[in-house]
Coordinates of C-alpha atoms in Angstrom, one line a residue:
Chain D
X1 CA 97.5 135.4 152.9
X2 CA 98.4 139.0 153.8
X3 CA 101.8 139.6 152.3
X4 CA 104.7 140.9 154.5
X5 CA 104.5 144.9 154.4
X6 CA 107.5 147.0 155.8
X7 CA 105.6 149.0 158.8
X8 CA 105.9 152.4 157.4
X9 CA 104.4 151.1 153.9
X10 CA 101.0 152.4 154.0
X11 CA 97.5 149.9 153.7
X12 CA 95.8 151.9 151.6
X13 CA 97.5 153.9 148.8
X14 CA 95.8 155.9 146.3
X15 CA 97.4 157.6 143.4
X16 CA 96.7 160.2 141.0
X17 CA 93.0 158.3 140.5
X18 CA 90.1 159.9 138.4
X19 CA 87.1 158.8 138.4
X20 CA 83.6 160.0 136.4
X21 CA 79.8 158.9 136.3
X22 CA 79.5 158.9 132.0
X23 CA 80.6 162.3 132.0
X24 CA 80.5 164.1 135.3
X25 CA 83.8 164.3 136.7
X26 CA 83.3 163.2 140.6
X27 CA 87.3 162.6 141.4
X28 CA 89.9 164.4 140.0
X29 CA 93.5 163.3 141.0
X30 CA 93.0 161.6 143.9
X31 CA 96.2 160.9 146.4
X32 CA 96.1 159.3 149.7
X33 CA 98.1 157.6 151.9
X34 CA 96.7 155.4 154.8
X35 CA 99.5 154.0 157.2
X36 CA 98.7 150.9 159.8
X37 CA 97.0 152.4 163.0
X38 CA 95.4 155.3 161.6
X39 CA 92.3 156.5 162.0
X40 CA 91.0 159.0 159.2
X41 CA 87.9 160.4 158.9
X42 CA 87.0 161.7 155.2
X43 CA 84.7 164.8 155.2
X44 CA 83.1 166.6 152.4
X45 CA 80.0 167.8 150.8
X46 CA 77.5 165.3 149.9
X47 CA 78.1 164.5 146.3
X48 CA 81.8 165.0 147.0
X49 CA 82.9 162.2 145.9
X50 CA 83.1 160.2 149.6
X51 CA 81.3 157.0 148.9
X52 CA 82.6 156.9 145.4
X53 CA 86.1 156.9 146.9
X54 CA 85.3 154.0 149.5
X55 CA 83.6 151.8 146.1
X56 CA 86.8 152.3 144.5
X57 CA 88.9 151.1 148.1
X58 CA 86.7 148.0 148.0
X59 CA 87.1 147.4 144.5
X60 CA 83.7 147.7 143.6
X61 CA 84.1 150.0 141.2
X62 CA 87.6 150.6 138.8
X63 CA 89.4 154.0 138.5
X64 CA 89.6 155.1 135.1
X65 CA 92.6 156.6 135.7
X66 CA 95.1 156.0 138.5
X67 CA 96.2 153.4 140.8
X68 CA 94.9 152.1 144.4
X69 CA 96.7 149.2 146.3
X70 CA 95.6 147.6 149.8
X71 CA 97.4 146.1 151.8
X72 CA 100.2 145.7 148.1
X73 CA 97.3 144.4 146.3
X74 CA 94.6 145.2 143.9
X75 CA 91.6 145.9 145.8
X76 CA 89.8 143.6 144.4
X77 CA 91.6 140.7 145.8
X78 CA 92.2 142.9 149.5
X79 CA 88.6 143.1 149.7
X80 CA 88.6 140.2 151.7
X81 CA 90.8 141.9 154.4
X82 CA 88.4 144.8 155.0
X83 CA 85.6 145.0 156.9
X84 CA 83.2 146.9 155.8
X85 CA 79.8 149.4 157.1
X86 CA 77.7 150.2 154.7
X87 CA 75.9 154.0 155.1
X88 CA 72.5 152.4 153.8
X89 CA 71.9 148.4 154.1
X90 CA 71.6 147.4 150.8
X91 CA 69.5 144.4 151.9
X92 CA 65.5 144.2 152.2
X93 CA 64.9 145.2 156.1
X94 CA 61.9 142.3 156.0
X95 CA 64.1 139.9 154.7
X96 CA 63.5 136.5 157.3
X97 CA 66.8 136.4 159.3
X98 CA 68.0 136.9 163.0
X99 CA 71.0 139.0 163.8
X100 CA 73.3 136.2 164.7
X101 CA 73.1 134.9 160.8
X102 CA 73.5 138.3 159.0
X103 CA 76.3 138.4 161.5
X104 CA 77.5 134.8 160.8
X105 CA 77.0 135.8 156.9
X106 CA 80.7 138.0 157.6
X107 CA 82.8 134.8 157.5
X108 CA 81.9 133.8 154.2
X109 CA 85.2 133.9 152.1
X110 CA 87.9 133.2 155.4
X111 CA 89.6 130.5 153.9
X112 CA 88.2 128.8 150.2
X113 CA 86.3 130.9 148.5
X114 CA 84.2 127.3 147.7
X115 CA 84.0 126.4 151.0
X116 CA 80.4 125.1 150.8
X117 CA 77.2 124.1 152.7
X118 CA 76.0 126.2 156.1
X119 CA 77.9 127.5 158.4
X120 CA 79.8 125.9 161.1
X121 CA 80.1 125.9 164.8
X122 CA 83.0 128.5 164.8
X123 CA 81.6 130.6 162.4
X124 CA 78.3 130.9 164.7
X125 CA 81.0 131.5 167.7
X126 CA 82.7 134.3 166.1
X127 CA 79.6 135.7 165.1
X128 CA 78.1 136.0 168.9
X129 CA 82.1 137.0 170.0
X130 CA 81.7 139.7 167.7
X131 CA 78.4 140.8 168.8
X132 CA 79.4 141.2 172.7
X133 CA 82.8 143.1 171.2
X134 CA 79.8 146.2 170.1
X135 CA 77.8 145.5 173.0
X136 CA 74.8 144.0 171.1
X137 CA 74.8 140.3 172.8
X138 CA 71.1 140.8 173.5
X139 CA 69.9 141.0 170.1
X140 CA 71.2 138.1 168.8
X141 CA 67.9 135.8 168.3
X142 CA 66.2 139.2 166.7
X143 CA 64.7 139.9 163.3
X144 CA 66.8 141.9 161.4
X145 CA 63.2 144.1 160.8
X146 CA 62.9 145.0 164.4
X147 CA 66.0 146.7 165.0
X148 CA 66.5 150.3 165.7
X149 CA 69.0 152.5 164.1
X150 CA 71.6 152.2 166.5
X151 CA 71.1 148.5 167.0
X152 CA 71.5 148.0 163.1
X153 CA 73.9 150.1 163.3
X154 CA 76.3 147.5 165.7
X155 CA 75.1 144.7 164.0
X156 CA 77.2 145.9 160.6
X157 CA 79.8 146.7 162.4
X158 CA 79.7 143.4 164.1
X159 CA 79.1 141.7 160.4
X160 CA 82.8 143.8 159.6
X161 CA 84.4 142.5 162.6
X162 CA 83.5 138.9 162.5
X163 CA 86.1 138.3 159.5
X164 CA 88.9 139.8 161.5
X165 CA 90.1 142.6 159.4
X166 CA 92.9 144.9 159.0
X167 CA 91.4 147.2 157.7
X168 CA 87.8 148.9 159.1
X169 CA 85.9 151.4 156.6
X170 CA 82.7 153.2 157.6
X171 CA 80.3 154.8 155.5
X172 CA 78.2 157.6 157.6
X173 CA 77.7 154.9 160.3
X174 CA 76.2 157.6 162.6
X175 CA 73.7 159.4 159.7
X176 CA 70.5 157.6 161.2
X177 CA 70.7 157.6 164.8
X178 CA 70.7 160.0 167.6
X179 CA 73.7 161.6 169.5
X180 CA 74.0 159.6 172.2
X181 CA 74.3 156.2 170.1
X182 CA 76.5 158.2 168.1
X183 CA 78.9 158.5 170.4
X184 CA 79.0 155.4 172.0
X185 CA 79.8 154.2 168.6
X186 CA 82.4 156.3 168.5
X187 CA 84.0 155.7 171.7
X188 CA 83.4 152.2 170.5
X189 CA 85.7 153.1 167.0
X190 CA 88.6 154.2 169.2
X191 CA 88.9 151.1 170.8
X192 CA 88.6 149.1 168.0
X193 CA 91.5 151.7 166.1
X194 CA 94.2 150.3 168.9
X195 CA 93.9 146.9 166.8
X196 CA 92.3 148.4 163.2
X197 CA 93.2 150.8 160.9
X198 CA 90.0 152.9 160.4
X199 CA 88.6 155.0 157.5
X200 CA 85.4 156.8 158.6
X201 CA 83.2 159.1 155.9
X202 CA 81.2 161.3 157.9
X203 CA 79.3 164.7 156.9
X204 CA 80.2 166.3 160.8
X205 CA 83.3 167.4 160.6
X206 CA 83.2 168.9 164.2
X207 CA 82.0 166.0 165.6
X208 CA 84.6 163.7 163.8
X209 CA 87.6 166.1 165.1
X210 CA 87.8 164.7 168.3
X211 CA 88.1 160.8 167.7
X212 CA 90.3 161.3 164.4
X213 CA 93.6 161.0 163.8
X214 CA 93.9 163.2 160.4
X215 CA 91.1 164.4 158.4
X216 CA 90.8 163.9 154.5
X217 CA 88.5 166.8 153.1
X218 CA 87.2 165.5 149.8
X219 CA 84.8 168.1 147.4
X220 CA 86.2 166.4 143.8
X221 CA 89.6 166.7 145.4
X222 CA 91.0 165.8 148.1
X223 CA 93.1 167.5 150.9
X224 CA 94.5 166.2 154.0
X225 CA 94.8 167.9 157.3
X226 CA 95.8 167.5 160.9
X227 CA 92.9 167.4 163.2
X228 CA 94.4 170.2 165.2
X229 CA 94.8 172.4 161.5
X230 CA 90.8 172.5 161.0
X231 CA 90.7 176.0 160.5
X232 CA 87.6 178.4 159.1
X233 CA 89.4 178.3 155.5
X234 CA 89.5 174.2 155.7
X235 CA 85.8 174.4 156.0
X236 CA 85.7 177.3 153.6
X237 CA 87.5 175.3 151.1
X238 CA 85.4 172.5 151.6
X239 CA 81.7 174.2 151.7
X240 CA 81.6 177.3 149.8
X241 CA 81.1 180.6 151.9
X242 CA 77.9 180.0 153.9
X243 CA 79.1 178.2 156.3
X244 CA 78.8 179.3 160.4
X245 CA 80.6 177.6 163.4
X246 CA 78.6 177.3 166.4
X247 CA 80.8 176.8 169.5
X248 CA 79.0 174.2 171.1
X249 CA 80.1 172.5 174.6
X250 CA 78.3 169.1 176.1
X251 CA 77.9 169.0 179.7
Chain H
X1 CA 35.9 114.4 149.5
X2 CA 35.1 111.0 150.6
X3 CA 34.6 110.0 147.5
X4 CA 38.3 111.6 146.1
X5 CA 39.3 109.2 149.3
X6 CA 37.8 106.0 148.3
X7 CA 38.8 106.6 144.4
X8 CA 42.4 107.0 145.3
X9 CA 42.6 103.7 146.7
X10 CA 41.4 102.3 143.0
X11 CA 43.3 104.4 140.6
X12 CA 46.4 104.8 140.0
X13 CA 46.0 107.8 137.8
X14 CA 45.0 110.0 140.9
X15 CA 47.6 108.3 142.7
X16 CA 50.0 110.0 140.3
X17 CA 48.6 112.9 140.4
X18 CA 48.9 113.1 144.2
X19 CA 52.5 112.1 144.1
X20 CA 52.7 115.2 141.4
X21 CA 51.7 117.5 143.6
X22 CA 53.7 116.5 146.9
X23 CA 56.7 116.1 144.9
X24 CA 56.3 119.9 142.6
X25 CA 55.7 121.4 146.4
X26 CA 59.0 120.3 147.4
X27 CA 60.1 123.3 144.5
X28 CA 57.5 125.4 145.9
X29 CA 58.7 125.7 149.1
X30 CA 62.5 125.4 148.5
X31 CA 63.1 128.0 145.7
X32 CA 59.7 129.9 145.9
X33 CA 61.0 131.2 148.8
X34 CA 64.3 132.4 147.2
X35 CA 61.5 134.0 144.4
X36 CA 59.5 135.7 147.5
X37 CA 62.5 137.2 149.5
X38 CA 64.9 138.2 146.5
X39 CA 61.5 139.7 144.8
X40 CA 62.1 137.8 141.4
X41 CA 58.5 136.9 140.7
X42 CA 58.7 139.0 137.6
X43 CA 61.4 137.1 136.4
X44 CA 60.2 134.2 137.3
X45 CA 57.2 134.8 135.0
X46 CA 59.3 135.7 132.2
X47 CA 60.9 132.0 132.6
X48 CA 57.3 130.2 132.9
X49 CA 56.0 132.1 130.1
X50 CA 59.2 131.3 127.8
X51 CA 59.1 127.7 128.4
X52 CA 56.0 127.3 126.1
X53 CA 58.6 127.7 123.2
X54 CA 60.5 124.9 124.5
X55 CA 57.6 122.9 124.6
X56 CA 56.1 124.0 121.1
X57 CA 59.5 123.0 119.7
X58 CA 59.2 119.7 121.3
X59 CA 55.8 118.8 120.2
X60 CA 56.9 119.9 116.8
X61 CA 59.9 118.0 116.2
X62 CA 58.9 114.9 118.2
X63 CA 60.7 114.6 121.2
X64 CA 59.4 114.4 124.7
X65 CA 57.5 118.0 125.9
X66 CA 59.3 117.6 129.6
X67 CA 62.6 117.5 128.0
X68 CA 62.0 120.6 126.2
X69 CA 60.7 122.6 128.7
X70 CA 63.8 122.1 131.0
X71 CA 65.7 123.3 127.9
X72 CA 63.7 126.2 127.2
X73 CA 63.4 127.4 130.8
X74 CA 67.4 126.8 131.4
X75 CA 68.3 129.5 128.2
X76 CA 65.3 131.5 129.3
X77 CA 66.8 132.1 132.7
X78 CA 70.3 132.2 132.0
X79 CA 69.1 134.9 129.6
X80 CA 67.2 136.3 132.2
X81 CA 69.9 137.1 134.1
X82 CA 72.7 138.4 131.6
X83 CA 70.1 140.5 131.0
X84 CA 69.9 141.9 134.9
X85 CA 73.7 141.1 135.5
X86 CA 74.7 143.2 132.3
X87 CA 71.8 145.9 131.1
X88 CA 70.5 147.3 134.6
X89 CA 68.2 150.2 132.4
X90 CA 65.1 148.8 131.2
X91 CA 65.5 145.1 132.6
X92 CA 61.9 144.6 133.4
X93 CA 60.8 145.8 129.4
X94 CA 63.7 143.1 128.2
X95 CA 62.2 140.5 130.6
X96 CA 58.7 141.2 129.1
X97 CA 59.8 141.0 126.0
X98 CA 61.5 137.5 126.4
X99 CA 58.1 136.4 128.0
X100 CA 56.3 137.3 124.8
X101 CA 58.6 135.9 123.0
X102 CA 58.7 132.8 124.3
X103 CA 55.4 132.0 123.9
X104 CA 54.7 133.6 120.2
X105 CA 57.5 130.8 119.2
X106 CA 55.6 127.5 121.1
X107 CA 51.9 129.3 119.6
X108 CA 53.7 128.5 116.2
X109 CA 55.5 125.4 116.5
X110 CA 51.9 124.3 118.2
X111 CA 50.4 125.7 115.4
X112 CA 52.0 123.8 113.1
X113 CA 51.9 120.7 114.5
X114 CA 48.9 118.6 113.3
X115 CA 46.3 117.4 116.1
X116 CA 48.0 118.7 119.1
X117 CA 46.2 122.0 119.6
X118 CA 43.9 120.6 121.9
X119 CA 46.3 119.9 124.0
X120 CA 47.5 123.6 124.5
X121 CA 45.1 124.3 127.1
X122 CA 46.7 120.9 129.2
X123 CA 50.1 122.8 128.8
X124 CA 48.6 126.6 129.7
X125 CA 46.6 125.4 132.5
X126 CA 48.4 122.3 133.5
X127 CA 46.2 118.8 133.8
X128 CA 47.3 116.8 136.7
X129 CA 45.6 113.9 136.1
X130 CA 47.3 113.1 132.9
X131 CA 50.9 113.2 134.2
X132 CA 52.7 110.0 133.2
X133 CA 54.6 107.6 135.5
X134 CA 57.9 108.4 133.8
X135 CA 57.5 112.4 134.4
X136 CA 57.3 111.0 137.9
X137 CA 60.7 110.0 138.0
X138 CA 61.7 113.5 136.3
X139 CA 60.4 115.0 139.3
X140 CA 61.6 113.1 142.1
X141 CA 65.0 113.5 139.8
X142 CA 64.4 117.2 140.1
X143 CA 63.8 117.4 143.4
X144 CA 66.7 116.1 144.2
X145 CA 68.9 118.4 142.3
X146 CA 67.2 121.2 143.5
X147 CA 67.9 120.2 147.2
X148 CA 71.4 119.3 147.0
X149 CA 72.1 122.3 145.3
X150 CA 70.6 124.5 147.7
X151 CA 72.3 122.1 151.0
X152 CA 75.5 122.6 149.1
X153 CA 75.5 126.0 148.1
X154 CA 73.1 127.5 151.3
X155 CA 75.6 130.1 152.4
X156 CA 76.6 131.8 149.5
X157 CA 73.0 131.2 148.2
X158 CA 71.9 133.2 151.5
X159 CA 74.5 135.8 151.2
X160 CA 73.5 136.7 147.4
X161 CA 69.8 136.8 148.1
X162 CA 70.4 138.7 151.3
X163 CA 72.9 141.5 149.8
X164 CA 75.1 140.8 147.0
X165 CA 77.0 143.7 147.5
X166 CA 78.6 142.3 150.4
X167 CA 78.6 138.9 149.2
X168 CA 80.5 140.2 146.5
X169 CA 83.0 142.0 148.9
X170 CA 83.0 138.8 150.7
X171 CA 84.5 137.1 147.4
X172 CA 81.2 135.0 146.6
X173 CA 81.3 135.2 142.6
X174 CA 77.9 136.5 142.6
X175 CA 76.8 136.9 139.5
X176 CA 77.8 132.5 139.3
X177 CA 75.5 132.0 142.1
X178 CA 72.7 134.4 140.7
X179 CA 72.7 132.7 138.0
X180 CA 72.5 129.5 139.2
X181 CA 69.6 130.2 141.4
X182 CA 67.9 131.4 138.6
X183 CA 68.4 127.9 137.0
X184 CA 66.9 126.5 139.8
X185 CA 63.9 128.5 139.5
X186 CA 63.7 127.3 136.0
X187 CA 64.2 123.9 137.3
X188 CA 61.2 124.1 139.8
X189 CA 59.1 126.1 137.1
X190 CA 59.1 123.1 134.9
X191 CA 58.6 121.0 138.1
X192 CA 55.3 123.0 138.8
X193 CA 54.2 123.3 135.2
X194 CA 53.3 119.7 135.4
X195 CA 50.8 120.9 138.1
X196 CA 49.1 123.9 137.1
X197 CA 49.8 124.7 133.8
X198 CA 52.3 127.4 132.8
X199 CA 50.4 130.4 133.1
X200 CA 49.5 129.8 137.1
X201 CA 53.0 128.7 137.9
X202 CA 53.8 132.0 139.2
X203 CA 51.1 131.6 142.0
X204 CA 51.9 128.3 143.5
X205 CA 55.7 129.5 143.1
X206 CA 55.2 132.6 145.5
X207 CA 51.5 132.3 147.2
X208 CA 53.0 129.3 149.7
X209 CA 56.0 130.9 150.6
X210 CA 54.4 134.7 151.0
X211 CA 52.1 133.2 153.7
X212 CA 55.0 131.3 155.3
X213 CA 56.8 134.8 155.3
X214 CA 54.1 135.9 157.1
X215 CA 55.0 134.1 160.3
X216 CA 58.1 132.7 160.2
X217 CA 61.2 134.6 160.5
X218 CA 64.2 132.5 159.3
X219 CA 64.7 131.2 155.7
X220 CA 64.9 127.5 156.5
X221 CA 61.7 127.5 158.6
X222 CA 60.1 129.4 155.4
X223 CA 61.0 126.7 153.1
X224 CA 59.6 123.9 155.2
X225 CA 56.3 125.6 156.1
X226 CA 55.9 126.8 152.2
X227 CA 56.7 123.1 151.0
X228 CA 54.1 121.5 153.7
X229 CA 51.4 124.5 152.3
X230 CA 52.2 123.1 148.8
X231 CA 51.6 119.9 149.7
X232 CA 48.3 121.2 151.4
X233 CA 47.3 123.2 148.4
X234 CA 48.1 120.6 145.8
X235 CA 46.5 117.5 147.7
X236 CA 43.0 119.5 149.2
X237 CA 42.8 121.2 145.4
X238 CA 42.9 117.9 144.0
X239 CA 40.3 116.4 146.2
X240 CA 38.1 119.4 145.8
X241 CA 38.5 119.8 142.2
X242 CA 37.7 115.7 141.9
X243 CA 34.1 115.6 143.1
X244 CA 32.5 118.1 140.6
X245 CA 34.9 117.4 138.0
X246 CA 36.6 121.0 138.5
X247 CA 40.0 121.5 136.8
X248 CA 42.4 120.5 139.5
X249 CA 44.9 123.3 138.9
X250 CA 42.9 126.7 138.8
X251 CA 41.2 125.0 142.3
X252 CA 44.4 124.9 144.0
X253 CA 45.5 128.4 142.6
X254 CA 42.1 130.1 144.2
X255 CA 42.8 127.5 147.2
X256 CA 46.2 129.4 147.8
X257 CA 44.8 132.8 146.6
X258 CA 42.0 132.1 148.9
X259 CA 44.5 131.1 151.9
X260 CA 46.9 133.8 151.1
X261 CA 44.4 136.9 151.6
X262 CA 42.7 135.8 154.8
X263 CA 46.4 134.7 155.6
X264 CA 47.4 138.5 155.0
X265 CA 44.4 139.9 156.8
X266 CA 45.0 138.0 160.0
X267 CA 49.1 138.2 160.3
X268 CA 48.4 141.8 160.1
X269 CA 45.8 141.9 163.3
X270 CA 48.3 139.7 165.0
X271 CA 50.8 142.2 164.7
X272 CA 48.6 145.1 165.5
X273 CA 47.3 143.3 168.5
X274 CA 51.0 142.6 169.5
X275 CA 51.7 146.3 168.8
X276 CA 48.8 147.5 171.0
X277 CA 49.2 145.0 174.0
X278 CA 53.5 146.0 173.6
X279 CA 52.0 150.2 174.1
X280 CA 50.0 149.4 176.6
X281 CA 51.6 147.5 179.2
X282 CA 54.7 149.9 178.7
X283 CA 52.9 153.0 179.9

């Protein structure tokens, strides 16, 4: 059961965390605050540090230094209350299963963890709910091997949904498919932010801009910014020197 | 064949080794299917290979051979997977290793047990007709474990061969339910060992299941065409093997080798054909 949290307490609180590969330093004093409602995107350089900092969120992976609470807890036991987008699938793309059960596959763990035997009628339910919610109804009786991009896309973020989480965290959900997928998932990810809170890793920091509330650049370590305060030095900062903005408008 | 036919009806020794064979493809479509879509045929191997120490053991010190080879194959997977769980670098050189193992220990406990050398080749290559009523009951025994503990466990079973990372995330204690499924596997190896031999377990473990994968595209429906091919490999091996007086269990292997290539070679016309005829009445 969630625990009570006064409002202004934030759902995801990191402090002072370190973390290193054997002996490459990849975070370095790491704060951040997350409050309910928000929606930040966390940019940086690949090799930054950016999925590193979601392993640790989910409690995948333990800090060797620092502290991280969601929700109050260790991760390890919030896990449960996040939904989470992976940025690759970590599952075989030929493995024999339909959408509607890799979907289904996201209420495992509501309730007993020992709940056993196959899913039930409600579980298959929430699954198709959640599949209208990202607009991919259609694909429900499809092999998860004949899905493009985009459609796998939803379908993960379908599989986050299903559980009913607080919290929503998204690793480079838009990296393999094409602009205008990309922002339909976006547009998608505001909606969803009037119920979630939402932590987004993305590469695009221009794209990101407009849907986000506040921006985390993270290149070892980690600064916040307003999306408004995304100035030349930000990116700067972030990159190194040879960086060029392109004013770009769509029509 | 007709002759396999009308000598079934007068012994019960190839009655036996009928019920052998429909009762090890249960295991062979259940968990061999696991083995083909989690890609643990290598470690699955190891297990088979390893159980021969069990078995030497058992020969040696006088208990019953069956007995010893559900031993030996429960440590060897259990060790199997600490090894994966815990040491991710060099994994397949460890599993190796253990397979050697294994079977350098039952070469020596075989070795020094008087008069039953001639029987390694039964235990390598398997020998059907010689498998006694009370291993029968074993099996069935088996085969029931094996499918309540997949009925009972399905999801989380599902989840960890689909992506443990998000199982894990999901709270499934993974590395429990690896494990476990790895017992299993041992379970079904011994089950098939009674069959074939241990050396050509890995084939009827993975061959029925790989052509199932090859049409079907749901687990379930995977495990019940891979358990009616096991049936169908065991029970047309047996007949064909009978006539000629052919060992029973390298017929079935070629059977399913045979079945699986032609198998591979036609799914993949079907799906170029679907590919083409998909092209061309788009445009």
């Amino acid at each position: 059961m969630p625990r009570t949290l006064s409002p202004d307490s934030p759902v995801i609180r990191v402090d002072a965390v370190s973390f290193s590969y054997g002996e490459t330093l990849v975070l370095e004093r790491i704060n951040l605050s997350i409050v309910a409602g928000e929606f930040v995107g966390l940019v940086g350089p690949n090799a930054g540090g950016k999925s590193t900092l979601l392993k640790l969120i989910l409690g995948l992976l333990e800090p060797q230094a620092g502290q991280i609470h969601v929700l109050g807890r260790p991760p390890r036991t919030a896990a449960r209350a996040i939904g989470y987008v992976p940025q690759f699938p970590s599952f075989a793309r030929d493995f024999p299963i339909c959408v509607e059960e890799v979907v289904t596959m996201g209420r495992i763990g509501r309730g007993s963890r020992w709940a056993l035997g196959w899913s039930s009628r409600a579980d298959r339910a929430a699954a198709r709910q959640a599949l209208a919610e990202v607009e991919a109804a259609d694909l429900a009786r499809r092999p998860i091997g004949q899905l493009s991009g985009g459609q796998l896309q939803r379908v993960l973020l379908a599989r986050a949904l299903v559980a009913e989480p607080q919290i929503l965290i998204l690793d480079e959900p838009t990296a393999n498919i094409d602009q205008r997928a990309e922002s339909d998932i976006f547009d998608l990810l505001a909606e969803l932010n009037q119920r979630l809170t939402i932590l987004l890793v993305s590469h695009d920091i221009a794209f990101i801009s407009e849907y986000v509330s506040r921006v985390a650049c993270l290149n070892r370590t980690l600064t916040c910014h307003n999306t408004s305060a995304v100035s030349d030095d930000t990116i700067q900062h972030l990159y190194g020197g040879h960086i060029r903005q392109v004013e770009h408008q769509h029509g | 064949m007709a002759e396999f036919f009308t000598a079934l009806v007068t012994y019960g020794f190839l009655q036996s080794a009928l019920l052998a064979g429909l009762l090890a493809s249960v295991g062979c479509g259940v968990i061999g299917t696991f083995v083909v879509v989690k890609r643990i045929a290598f470690m699955a191997g190891g297990i088979a290979h390893s159980v021969l120490g069990g078995m030497g053991a058992a020969l040696y010190f006088g208990f019953d051979p069956f007995v010893g080879a559900l031993l030996s194959a429960i440590v060897a997977a259990l060790l199997i997977g600490a090894v994966r769980l815990s040491w991710k670098t060099q994994e397949d050189t460890l599993i190796g290793a253990l397979w050697a193992i294994g079977m350098a220990i039952g070469v020596l406990f075989i070795a020094k047990t008087p008069g039953y050398t001639s029987d390694l080749m039964s235990v390598l290559f398997g020998n059907i007709l010689l498998v006694p009523t009370h291993e029968l009951w074993w099996m069935a025994g088996l085969d029931v474990v094996l499918i309540v503990a997949v009925a009972l466990g399905y999801r989380q079973f599902l989840a960890v061969t689909f992506d443990e990372e998000f199982a894990r995330l999901r709270g499934v204690p993974v590395a429990l339910f690896y494990l476990l499924l790895l017992c299993l596997v041992a379970v079904t190896v011994v089950l098939l060992i009674q069959v074939v031999g241990l050396i050509l377990v890995i084939a009827l473990l993975t061959l029925p299941a790989a052509i199932a994968g090859q049409y079907v595209h749901s687990l379930a429906a995977m495990m019940v065409v891979a358990t009616g091919l096991g049936a169908l490999f065991t029970t047309l091996g047996l007949a064909l093997s009978f006539g000629p007086d052919l060992p029973a269990g390298p017929t079935m292997i070629l059977l399913a080798g045979g079945v699986y290539l032609v198998s591979a070679v036609v799914s993949r016309q079907l799906q170029r054909r679907r590919a083409w005829r998909q092209a061309t009445t788009q445009s």
